[in-house]
Amino acid sequence: MEAPRIYNAMYSKMNGTTALEKDPNFLMSNGTKFQNGGQCDVTSESPTTSSESTQDEGTKLKKRETWSRNIDFLLACIGFSVGLGNVWRFPYLCYKNGGGAFLIPYLICVALGGIPMFYLEVAVGQFMSEGGIGAWKICPLLQGIGFATTLIVFLLNIYYNVILTWAFYYLFASFTSVLPWSTCDNDWNTPNCRVSYGVNDTVNGTTMNSTLALVNATASNKSVDAVTEYWERKVLQISAGIEYPGIVKWDLALCLLLAWIVIYFCIWKGIKSSGKVMYFTATSPYILMTVLLIRGATLDGAIDGIKFYLIPTWERLGDVQVWVDAGTQIFFSYSISLGALTALGSYNKFHHNSWRDSIIFACANSGTSIFAGFVIFCVLGFMAKEQGVEVKDVAESGPGLAFIAYPKAVQQMPVAPLWSILFFFMVILLGLDSQFVGVEGFATAITDLFPKVLRRGYNREIFVACTCMVSFLIGLSMVTEGGMYVFLLFDFYSGSRIILLVAFFECIAVGYCYGVDRFYDNIEMMYGFRISPVIKWCWLIVTPLFNLVIFFMSAYTYSELTYNRVYSYPKWAIAIGWIMACSSIVMVPIIFFWRLFRSSGTLMERIRMTIKPKLRRHQLREQDTDPDELISETDEYYDHEEAVVSAPISEIKVPLNSSSHSIPLGVSTSSVARSGSFNSVMYESAC
């Protein structure tokens, strides 16, 4: 066995040589002898952090993984957060809320809420090295935050995969010489079907003026576009309402099953498998978007779409809804308060520079949103030109853009099936990495909650399979004839405005309960330098206020869910939606009062006891002397690049200047620079 390597960069700088060069032999206080490049001579029993034990393969506790390469984390964040919301929601919001003027509130919200919250979740995950639930042991009193985010991401995973289901359906339907939604002579079409090709419209085999068709469609509400009929009558076979669920559509059910099978095999082996998939799924959409942009820019009318997208309408900045849309878009596109970012950060090595990655991510995410706007509005400008209407009459958001507006544009292009295949393949890639990182985030949270069970043998793979199966069974309710209504109910309530409240509690937990200065010291322990103090004041004041203001503004502008602005949901369905919304945030007060109830003493004594973090030795600063903050049990499945053995070892004896000094574990290297003395050692377990 190779010996653990003890090193300290600060000591090396001060003394000119490393501690190892001064004396190759080190002795831990429990009798374990360290030899530089030699063997480990264990003279007394001590627990091990290595997963390479003598136990059987099916019973040993597997070590916790870390990213193979530093770039894996950044690609995972981009793949998860840069998704369909950037392509089908941001461009529409930009047009709807004043064009180029919308970029002002959007970028302000990025600075005040997006970057601070994104980095907070990543940094907490990296420091605690646990998923969405365990990471909030940094403040046990508010650990309900972890349960809330885990429940939110579970509900999100269920309905998000239905979007991939529709995309798979359209992709398979595109492998034909004539796109099925481009004609009115199919068995699902009605006598009122019409096909738009420009000046003239074909209505059930006859030709009529497009203006007359639009007038008839408005006045009689009978003329229906072929693309809309394909979407509603063929793909969805939509019923009259959520109270009429109908039967499960077997073709969509098979596509849903395919989507879950793909997700499972992307993540079943953990980040070692999903990290490799990210190299393709996170980068390929940019290539496809560039191809679609080049094609779209050459279409007649593309410049009109760009003008509608970018020309600012400054008076819109005074509208409350504009700021609400900007704030909520940031939280959706940055995937905040879902627990997945915490999980991704937890797989970083302890000294990884996630601050740098957060800045790069913010530029990539917002840049992708703006770039996608050009892709979409080039095509919408072409549609408007062909149909003789304004861009505002064809601009849509959400599923309406991906499965109605864009297919309608594609059918009018030369070699239409090719562009349809490229577009829906891009949609699948954008949704795929977002989906499997979401499932990985949920699996990580539960696995870290029960490590001694789920990190043995193939238990984790079985658990992930069960999670996918349960999600698939619940998702079947969204591929029925009334499934679209169920989908919108999940989308509107399960992960909507509630995430703003969850983000507020995250700021309180780190900024006030744990202590923002203490967390800044922890960040310095990880990076070796202190980050900008601006983020500290964001966590303390700016970002929590931002979260609350956007939450109350969104509550002020709240209106009940409808479908196509025509169908109103029944009261019982709205009640189910609010139950889903509250089921996550209610975990915060439940855990809060449960922690207090299980503690003893006066109310203030209970509060002081329950806000104490539960940390490992390497997470403690020199001044952290409270024994109640130290986790006493051995966490064998943790295997940091520079880890401290979780064992009853209290100190390391290191020869310095020909004399031995007793050095407590968990002391930050930053204190060396401030005090001028060697009082910290980190070592890498290699025994």
XYZ file of C-alpha atoms in Angstrom, residues 20 22 38 66 71 184 187 195 219 233 239 257 268 441 457 570 631 647 653:
19
model
C 7.726 15.775 3.407
C 12.064 17.863 5.790
C 6.845 3.936 1.590
C -16.264 12.650 -7.935
C -14.936 20.263 -17.066
C -55.460 17.753 -44.695
C -57.899 10.219 -41.158
C -53.142 24.244 -44.791
C -65.872 34.338 -36.921
C -56.356 15.275 -32.781
C -60.497 15.472 -24.542
C -41.260 4.305 -21.886
C -27.687 4.066 -13.723
C -30.166 14.943 -8.349
C -23.854 -3.859 -4.312
C -62.501 22.956 -12.190
C -20.090 14.089 12.985
C -12.044 8.259 12.663
C 2.269 14.894 14.878
